[in-house]
Backbone as a ProteinNet text record, in pm:
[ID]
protein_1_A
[PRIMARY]
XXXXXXXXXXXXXXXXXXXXXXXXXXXXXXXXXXXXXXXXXXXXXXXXXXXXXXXXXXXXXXXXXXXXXXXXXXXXXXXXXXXXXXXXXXXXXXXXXXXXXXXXXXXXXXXXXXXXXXXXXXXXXXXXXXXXXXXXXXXXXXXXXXXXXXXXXXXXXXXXXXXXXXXXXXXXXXXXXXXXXXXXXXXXXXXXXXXXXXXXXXXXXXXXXXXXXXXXXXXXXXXXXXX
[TERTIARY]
-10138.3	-10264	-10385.9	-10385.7	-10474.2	-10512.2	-10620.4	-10608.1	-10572.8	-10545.1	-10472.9	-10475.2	-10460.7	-10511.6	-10365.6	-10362.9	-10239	-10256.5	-10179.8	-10059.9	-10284.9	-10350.6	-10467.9	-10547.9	-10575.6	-10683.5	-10609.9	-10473	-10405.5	-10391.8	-10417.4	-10410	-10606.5	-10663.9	-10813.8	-10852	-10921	-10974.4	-10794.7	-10747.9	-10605.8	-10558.8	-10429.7	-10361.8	-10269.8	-10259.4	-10194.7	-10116.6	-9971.5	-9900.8	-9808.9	-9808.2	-9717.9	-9612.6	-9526.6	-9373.3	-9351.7	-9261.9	-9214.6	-9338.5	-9408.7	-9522.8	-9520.6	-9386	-9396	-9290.8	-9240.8	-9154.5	-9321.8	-9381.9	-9522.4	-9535.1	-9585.2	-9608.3	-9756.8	-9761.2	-9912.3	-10010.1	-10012.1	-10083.6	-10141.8	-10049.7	-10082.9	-10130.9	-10135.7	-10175.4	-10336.1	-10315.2	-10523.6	-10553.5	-10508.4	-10575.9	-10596.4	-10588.5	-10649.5	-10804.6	-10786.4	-10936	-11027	-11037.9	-11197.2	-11206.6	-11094.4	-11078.2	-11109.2	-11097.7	-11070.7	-11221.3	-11320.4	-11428.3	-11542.9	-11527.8	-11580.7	-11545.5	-11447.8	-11384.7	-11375	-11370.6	-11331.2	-11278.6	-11225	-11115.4	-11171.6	-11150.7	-11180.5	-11052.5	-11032.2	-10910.1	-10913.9	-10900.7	-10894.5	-10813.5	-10801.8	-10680.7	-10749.2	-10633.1	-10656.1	-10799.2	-10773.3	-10826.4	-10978.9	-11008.8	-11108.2	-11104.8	-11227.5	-11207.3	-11266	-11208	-11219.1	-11293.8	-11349.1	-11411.1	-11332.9	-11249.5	-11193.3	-11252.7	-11243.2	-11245	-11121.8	-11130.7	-11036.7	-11035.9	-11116.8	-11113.9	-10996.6	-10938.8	-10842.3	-10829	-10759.7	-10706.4	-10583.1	-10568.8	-10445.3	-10369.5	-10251.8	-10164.4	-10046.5	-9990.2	-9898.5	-9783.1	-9661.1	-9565.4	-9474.7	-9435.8	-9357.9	-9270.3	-9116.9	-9046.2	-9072.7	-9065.2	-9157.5	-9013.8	-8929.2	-8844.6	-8748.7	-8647.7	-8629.5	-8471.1	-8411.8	-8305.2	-8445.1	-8491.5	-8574.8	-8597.6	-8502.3	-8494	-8538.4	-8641.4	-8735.7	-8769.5	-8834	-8890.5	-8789.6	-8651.1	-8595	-8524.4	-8546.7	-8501.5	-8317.6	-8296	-8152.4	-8064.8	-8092.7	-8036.9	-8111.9	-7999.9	-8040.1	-8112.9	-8182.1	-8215.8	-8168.3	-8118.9	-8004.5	-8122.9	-8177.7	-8277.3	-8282.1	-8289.9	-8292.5	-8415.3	-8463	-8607.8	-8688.9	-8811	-8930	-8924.5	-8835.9	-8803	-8931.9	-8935.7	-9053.4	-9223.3	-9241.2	-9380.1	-9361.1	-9274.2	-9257.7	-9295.7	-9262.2	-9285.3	-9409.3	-9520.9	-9605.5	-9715.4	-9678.7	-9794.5	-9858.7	-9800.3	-9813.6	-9948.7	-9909.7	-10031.1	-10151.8	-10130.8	-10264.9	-10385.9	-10517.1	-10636.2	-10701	-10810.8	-10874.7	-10859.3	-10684.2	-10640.3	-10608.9	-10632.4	-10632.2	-10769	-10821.5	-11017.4	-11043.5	-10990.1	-10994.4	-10884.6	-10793.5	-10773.8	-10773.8	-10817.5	-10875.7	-10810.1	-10703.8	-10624.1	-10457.8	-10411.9	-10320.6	-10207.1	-10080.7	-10031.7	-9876.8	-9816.3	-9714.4	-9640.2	-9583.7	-9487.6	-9345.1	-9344.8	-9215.3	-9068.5	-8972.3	-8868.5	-8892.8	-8806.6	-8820.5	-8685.2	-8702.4	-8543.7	-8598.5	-8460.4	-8428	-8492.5	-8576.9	-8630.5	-8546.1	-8562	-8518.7	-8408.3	-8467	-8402.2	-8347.2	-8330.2	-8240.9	-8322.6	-8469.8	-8536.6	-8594.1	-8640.8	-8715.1	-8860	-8873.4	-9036.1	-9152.7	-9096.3	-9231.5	-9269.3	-9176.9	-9128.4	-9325.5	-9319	-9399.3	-9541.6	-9558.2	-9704.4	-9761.8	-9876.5	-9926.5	-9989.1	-9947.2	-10060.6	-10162.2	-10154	-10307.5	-10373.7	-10380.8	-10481.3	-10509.8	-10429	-10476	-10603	-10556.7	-10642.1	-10739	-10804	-10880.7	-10964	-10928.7	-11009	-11038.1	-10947.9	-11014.8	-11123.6	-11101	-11181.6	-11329	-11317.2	-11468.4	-11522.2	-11431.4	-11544.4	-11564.7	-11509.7	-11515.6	-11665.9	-11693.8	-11804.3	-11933.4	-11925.3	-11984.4	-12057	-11956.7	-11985.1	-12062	-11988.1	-12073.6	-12247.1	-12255.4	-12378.8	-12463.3	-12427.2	-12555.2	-12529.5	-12429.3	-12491.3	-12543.9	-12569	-12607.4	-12472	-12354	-12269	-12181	-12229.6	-12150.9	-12043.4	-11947.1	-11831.5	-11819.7	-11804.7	-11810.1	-11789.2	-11698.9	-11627.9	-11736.7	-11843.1	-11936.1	-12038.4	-12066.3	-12204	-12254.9	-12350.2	-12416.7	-12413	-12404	-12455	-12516.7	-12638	-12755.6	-12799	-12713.4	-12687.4	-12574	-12510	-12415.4	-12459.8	-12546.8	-12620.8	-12693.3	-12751.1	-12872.1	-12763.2	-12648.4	-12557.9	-12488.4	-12496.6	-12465.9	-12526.3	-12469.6	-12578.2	-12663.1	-12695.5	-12838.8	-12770.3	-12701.1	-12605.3	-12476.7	-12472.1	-12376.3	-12432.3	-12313.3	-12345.1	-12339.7	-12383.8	-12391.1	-12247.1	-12199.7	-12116.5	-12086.5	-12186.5	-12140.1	-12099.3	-12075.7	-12056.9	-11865.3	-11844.3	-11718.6	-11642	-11742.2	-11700.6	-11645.5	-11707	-11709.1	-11608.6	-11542.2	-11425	-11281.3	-11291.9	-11181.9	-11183	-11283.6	-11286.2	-11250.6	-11300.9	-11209.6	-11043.8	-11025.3	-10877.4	-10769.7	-10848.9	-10740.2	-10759.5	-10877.2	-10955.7	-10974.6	-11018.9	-11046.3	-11236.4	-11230.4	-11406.9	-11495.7	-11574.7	-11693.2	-11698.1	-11633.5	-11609.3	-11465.9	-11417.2	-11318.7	-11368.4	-11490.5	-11540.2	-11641.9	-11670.4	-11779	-11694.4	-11564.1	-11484.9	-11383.2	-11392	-11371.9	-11479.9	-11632.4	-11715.3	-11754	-11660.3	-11682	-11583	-11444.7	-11343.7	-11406.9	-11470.6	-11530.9	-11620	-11687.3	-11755.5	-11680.8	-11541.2	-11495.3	-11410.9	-11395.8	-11322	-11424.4	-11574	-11682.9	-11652.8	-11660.8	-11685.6	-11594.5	-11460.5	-11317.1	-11373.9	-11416.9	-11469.8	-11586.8	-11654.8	-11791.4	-11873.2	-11886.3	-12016.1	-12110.6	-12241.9	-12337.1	-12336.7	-12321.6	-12320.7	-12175.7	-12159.5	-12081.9	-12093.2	-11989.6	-11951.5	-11911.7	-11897.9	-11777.9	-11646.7	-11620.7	-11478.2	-11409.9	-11533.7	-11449.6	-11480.8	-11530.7	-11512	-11423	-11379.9	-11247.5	-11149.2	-11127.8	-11015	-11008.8	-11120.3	-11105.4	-11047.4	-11124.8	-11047.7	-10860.2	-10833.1	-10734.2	-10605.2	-10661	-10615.6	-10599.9	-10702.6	-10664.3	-10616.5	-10537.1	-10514.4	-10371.6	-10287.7	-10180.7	-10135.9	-10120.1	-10034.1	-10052.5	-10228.9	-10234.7	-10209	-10214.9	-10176	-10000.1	-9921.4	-9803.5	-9760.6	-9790.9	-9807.4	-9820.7	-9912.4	-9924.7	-9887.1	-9846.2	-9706.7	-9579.7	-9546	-9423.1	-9458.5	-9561.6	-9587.5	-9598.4	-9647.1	-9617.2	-9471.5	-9397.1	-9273.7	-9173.6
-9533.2	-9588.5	-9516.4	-9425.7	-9346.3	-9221.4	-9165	-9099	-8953.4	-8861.6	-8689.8	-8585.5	-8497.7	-8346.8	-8319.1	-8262.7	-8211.4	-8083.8	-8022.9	-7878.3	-7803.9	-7782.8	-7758.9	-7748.2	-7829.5	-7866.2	-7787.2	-7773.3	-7685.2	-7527.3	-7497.7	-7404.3	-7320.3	-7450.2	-7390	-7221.9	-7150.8	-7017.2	-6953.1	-6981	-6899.2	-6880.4	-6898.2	-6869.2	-6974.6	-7056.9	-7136.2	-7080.3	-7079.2	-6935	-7121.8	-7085.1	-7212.1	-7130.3	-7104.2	-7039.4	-7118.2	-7054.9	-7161.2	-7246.3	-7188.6	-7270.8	-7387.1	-7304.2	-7390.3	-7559.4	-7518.9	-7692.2	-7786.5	-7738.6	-7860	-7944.5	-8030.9	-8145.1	-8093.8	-8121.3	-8079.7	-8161.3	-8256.8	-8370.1	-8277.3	-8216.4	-8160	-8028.5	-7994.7	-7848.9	-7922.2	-7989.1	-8030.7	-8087.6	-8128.2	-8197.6	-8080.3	-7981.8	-7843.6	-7791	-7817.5	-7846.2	-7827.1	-7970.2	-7931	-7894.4	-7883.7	-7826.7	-7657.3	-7578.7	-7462.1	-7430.4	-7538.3	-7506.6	-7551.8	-7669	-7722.1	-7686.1	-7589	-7577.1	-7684.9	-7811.7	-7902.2	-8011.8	-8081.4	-8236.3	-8374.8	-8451.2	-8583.8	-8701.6	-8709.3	-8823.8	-8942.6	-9040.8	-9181.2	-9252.4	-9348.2	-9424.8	-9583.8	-9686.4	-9839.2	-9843.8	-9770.6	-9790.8	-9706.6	-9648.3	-9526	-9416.1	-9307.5	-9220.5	-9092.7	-8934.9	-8868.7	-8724.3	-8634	-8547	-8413.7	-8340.8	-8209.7	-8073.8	-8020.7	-7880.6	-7823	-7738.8	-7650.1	-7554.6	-7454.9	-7335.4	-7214.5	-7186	-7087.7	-7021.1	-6925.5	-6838.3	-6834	-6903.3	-6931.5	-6861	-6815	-6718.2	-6829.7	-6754.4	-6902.9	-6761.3	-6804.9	-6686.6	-6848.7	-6740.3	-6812.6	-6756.1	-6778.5	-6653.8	-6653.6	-6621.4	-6595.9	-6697.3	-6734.3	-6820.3	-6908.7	-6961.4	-7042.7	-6915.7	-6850.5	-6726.4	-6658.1	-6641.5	-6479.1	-6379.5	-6352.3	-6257.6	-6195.4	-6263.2	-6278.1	-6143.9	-6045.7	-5954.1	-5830.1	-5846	-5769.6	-5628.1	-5548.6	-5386.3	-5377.3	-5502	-5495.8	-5601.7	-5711.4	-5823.3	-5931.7	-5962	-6066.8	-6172.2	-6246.1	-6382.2	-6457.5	-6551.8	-6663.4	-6792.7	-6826.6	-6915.1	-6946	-7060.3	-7140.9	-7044.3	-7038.5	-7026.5	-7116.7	-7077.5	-7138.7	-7201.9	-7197.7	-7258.3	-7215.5	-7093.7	-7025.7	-7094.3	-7106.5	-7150.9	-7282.1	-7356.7	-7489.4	-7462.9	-7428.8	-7453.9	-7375.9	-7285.4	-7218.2	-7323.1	-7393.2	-7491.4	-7616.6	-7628.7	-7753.1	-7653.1	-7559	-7476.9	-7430.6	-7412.9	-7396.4	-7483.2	-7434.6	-7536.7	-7521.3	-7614	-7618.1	-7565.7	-7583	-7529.4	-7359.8	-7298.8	-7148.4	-7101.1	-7168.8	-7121.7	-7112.6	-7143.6	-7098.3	-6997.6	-6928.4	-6843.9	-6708.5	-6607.6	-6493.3	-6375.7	-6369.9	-6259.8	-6299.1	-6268.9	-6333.2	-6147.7	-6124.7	-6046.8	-6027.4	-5978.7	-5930.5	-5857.9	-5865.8	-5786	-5785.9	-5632.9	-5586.5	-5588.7	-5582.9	-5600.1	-5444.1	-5419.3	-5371	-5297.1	-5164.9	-5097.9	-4937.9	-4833.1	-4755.6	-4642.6	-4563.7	-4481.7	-4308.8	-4187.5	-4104	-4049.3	-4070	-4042.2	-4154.7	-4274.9	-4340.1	-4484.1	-4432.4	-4480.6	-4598.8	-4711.2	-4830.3	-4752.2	-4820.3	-4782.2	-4825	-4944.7	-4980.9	-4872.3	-4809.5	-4706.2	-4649.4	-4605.3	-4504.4	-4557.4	-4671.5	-4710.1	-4649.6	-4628.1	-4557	-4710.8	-4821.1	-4934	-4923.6	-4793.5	-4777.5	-4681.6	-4641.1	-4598.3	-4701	-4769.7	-4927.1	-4987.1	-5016	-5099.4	-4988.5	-4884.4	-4824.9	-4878.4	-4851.4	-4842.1	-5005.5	-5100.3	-5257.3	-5285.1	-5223.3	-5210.1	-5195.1	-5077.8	-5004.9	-5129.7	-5124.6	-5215.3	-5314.4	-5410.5	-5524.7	-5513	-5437.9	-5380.2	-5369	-5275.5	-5270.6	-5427.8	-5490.4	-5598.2	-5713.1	-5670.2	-5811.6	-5798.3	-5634.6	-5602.9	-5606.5	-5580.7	-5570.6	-5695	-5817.7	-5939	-6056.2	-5985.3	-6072.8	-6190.1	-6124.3	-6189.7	-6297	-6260.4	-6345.5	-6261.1	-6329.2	-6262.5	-6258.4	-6176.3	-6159.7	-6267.5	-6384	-6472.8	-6582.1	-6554.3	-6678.1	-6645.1	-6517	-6474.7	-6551.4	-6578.6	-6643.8	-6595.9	-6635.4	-6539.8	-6473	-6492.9	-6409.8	-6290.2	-6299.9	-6219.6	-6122.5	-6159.9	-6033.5	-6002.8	-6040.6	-5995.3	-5858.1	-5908	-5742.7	-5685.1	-5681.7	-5542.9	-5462.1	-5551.5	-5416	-5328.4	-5213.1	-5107.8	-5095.8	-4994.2	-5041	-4933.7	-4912.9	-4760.5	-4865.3	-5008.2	-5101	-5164.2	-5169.9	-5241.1	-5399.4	-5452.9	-5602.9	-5633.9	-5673.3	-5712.9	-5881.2	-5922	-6103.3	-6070	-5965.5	-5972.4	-5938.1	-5838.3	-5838.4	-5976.7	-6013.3	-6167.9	-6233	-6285.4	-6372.2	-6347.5	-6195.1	-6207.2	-6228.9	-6193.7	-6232.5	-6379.3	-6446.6	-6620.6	-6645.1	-6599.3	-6590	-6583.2	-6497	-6457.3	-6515.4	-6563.4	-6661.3	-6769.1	-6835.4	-6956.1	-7005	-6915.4	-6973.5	-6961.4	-7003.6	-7091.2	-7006.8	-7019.4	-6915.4	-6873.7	-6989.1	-6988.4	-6853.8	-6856	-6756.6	-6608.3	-6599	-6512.5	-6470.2	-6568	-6540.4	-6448.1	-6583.8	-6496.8	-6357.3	-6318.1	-6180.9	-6074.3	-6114.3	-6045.6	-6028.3	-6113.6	-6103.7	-5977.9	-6017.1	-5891.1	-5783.1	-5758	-5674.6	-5580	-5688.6	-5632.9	-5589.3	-5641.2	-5566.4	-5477.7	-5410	-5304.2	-5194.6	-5244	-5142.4	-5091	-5219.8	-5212.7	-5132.6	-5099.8	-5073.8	-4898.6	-4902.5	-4733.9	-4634.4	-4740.2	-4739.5	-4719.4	-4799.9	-4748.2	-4891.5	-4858.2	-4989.8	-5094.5	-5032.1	-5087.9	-5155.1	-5222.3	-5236.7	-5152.2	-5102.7	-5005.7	-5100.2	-5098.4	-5094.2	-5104	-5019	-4956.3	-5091.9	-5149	-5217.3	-5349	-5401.3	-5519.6	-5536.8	-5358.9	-5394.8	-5406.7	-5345	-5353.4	-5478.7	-5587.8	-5728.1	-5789.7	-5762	-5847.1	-5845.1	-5700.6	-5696.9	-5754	-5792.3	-5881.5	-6048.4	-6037.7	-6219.1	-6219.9	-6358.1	-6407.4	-6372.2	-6329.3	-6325.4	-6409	-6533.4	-6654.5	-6682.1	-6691.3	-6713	-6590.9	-6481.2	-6378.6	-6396.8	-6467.3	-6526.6	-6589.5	-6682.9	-6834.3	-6789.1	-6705.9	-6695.2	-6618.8	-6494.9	-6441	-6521.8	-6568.6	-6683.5	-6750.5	-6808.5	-6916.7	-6823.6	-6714.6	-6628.9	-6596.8	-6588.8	-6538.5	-6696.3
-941.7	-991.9	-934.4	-813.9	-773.9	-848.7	-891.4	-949	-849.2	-829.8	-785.7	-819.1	-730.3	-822.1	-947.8	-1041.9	-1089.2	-1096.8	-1156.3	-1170.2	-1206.1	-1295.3	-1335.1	-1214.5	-1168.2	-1019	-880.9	-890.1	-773.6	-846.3	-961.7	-976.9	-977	-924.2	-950.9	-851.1	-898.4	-851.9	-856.2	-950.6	-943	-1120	-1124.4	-1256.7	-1287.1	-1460.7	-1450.2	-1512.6	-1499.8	-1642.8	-1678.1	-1825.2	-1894.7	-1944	-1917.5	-1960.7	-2064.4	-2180.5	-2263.7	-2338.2	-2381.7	-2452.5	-2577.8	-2617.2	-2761.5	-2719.6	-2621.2	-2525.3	-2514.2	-2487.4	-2433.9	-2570.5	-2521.9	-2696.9	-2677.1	-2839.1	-2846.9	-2753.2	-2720.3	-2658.9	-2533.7	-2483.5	-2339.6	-2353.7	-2427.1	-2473.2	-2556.1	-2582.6	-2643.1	-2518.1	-2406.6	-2308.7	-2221.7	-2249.1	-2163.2	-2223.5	-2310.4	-2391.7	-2320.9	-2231.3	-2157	-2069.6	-1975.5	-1861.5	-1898.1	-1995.5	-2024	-2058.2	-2115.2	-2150.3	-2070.2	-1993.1	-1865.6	-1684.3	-1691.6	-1579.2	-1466.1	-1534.5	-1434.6	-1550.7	-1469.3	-1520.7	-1463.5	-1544.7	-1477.7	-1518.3	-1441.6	-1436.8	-1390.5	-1466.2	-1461.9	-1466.5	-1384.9	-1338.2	-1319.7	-1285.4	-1286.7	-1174.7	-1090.7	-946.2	-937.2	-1023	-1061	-1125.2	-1118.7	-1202.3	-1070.1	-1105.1	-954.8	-1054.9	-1035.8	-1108.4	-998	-1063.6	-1029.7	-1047.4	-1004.9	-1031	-1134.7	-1198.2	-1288.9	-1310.2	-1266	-1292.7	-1294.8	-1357.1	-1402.9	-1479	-1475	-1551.8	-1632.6	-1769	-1834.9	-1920.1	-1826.3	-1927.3	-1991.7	-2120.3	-2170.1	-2233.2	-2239.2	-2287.5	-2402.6	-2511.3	-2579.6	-2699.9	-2702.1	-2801.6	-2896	-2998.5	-3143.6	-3212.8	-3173.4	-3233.8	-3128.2	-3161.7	-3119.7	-3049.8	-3111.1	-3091.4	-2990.2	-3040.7	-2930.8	-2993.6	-3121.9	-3195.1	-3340.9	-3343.9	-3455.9	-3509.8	-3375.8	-3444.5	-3362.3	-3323.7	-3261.9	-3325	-3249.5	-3332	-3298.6	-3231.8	-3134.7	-3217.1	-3233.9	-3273.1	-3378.7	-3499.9	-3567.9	-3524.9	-3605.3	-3570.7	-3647.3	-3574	-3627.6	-3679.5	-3683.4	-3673.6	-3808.1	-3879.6	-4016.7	-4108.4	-4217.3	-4247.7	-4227.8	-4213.9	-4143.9	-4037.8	-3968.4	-3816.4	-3712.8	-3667.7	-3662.9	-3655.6	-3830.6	-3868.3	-3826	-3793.4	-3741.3	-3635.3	-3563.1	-3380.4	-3356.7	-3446.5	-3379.6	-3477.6	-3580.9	-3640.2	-3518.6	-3375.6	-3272.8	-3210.2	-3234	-3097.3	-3194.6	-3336.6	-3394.6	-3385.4	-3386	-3377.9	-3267.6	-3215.3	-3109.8	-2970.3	-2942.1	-2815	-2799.3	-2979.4	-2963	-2988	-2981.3	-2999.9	-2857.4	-2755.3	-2632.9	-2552.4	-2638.2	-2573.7	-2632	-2571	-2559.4	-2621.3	-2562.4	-2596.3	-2669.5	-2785.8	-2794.7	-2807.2	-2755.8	-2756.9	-2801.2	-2887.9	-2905.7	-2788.4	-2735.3	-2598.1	-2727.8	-2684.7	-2767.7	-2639.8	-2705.8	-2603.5	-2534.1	-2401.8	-2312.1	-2370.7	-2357.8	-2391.8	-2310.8	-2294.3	-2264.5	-2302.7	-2186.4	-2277.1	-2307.3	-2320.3	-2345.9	-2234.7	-2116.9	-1974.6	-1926	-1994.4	-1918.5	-1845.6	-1882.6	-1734.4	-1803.3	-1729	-1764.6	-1839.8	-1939.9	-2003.6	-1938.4	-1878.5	-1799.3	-1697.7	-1645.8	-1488.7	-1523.2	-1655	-1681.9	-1649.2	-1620.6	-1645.8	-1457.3	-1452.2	-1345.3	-1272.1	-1140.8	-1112.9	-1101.8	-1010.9	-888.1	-1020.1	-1107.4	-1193.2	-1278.2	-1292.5	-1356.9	-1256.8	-1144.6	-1064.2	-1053.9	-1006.5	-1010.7	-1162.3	-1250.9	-1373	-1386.6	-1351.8	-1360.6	-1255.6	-1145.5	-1036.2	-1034	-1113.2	-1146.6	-1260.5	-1371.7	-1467.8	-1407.3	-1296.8	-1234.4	-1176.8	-1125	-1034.9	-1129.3	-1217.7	-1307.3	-1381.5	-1445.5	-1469.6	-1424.5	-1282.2	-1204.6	-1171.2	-1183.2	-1111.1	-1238.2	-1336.8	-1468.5	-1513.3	-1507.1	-1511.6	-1393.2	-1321.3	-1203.8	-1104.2	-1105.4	-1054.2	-1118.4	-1310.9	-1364.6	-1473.9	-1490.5	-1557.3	-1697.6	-1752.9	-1887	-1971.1	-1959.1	-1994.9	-2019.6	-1915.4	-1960.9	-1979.9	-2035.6	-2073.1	-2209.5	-2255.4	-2368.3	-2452.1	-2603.4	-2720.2	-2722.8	-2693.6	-2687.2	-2582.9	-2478.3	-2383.9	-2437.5	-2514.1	-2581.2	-2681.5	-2768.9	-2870.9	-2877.2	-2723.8	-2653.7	-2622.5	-2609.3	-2547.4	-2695.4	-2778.4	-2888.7	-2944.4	-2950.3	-3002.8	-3120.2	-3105.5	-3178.9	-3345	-3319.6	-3448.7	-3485.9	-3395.3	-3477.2	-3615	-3717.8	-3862.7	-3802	-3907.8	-3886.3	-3845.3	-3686.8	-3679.5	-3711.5	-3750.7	-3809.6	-3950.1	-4007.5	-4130.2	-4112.5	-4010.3	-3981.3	-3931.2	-3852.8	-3759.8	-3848.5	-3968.9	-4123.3	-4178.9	-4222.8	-4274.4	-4180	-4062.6	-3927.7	-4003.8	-3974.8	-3996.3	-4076.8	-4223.5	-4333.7	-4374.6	-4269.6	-4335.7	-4207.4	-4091.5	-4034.9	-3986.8	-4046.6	-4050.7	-3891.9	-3801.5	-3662.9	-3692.6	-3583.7	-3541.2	-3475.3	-3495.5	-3441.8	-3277.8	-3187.5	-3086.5	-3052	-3119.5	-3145.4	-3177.4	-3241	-3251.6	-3083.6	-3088.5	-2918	-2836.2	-2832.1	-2737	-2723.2	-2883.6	-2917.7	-2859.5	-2871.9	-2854.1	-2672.5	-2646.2	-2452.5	-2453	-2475.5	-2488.2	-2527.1	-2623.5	-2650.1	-2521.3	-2496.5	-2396.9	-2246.3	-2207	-2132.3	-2144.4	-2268.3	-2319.8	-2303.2	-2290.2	-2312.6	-2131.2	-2037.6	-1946.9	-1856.4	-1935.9	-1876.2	-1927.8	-2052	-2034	-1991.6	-1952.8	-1871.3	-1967.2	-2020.5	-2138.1	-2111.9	-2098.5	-2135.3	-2262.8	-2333.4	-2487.2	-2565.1	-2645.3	-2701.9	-2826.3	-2885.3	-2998.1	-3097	-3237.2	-3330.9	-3351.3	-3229.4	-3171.9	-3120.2	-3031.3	-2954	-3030.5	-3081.5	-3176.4	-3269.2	-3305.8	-3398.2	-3313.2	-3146.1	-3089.7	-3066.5	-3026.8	-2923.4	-3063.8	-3187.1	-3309	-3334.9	-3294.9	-3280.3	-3190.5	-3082.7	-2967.4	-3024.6	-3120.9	-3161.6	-3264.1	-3329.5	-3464.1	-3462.9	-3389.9	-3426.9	-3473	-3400.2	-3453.9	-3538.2	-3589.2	-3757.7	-3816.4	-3805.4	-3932.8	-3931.5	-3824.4	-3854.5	-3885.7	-3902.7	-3977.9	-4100	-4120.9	-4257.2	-4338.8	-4278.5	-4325.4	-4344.8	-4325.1	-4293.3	-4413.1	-4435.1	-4524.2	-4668.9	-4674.9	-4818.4	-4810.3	-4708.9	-4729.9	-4786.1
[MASK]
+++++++++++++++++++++++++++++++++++++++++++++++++++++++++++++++++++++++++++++++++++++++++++++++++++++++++++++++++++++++++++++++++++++++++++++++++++++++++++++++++++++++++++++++++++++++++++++++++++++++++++++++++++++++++++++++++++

């Protein structure tokens, strides 16, 4: 009856990763809602109500079917039809207008020599290059992170040789019916794709790449649903 921190409030100034995304009932997946947009929680109980902190960083992983093998170059998928558009219709809506990046990870296989594919990726030139835009970032917005910069504060960072990017924004919205908020937060990505190549400005380039990072689930869904 007391109210307590949970799994959200212990994961604050850290990472909450949800394995298995599509197991959560929707219920708990919309009650991240405001925590995700307020960075704090308030929880109420018989005895009172306690105001948390929440701040995190939320990664969520989930198989594109219920086999694993949906989009596999290795193995069938055994899985009914539309099994699939079933289990990814619980996570559409409000609770994906807050997240940022949505990604395809292809299976992991053998490369020419034998060797893991990942082997190939370089860390420390990774961290170097997140490093720098990190730096970058913090100092031309005054210590705040891309993630919560304002409209209008990303408005002045696109260039001035960009076409109307709300006219691009409009058809994204169009063709996978997410919310303008979905668009904002394309246009932050945006801006740290600029920041990852050191450029002041946002490009073209990178508004089509951050667009590219979202909508999967709906351009899957909706493939599925013409198929």
């Amino acid at each position: 009856s007391w109210p307590a921190p949970g799994e959200i409030s212990l994961a604050h100034q850290g990472i909450l990763f949800l394995d298995e995304l599509l197991e959560f009932r929707p219920g708990v997946l919309q009650a991240l809602r405001e925590p995700l947009e307020e960075r704090r929680i308030t929880i109420s109980r018989a005895k009172g109500a306690i105001c948390l902190p929440a701040e995190f960083t939320l990664i969520a992983a989930a198989n594109p079917c219920r086999c694993g093998y949906l989009w596999s170059n290795t193995r069938h998928c055994s899985c009914p039809p539309g099994r699939p558009l079933q289990q990814f219709q619980k996570i559409l809506g409000p609770f994906l207008d807050r997240i940022s990046l949505e990604l395809d990870i292809p299976e992991v296989t053998q490369n020419s020599n034998g060797g893991d594919v990942l082997a190939e990726l370089d860390s420390n030139a990774w961290r170097t290059m997140v490093n720098r835009a990190r730096k970058r970032m913090l100092a031309r917005n005054g210590g705040i992170l891309n993630s919560r910069l304002s409209a209008d504060r990303l408005n002045a960072m696109l260039s001035q040789e960009l076409p109307d990017w709300r006219d691009r924004a409009k058809q994204q919205i169009d063709l996978a019916g997410v919310s303008h908020r979905c668009v904002q937060n394309s246009l932050r990505v945006a801006r740290t794709i600029a920041d990852l190549e050191d450029r002041e400005m946002i490009s073209e380039a990178d508004i089509v790449r951050a667009f590219e990072y979202r909508f999967l689930i709906a351009r899957f869904t909706q493939s599925r649903s013409a198929a």
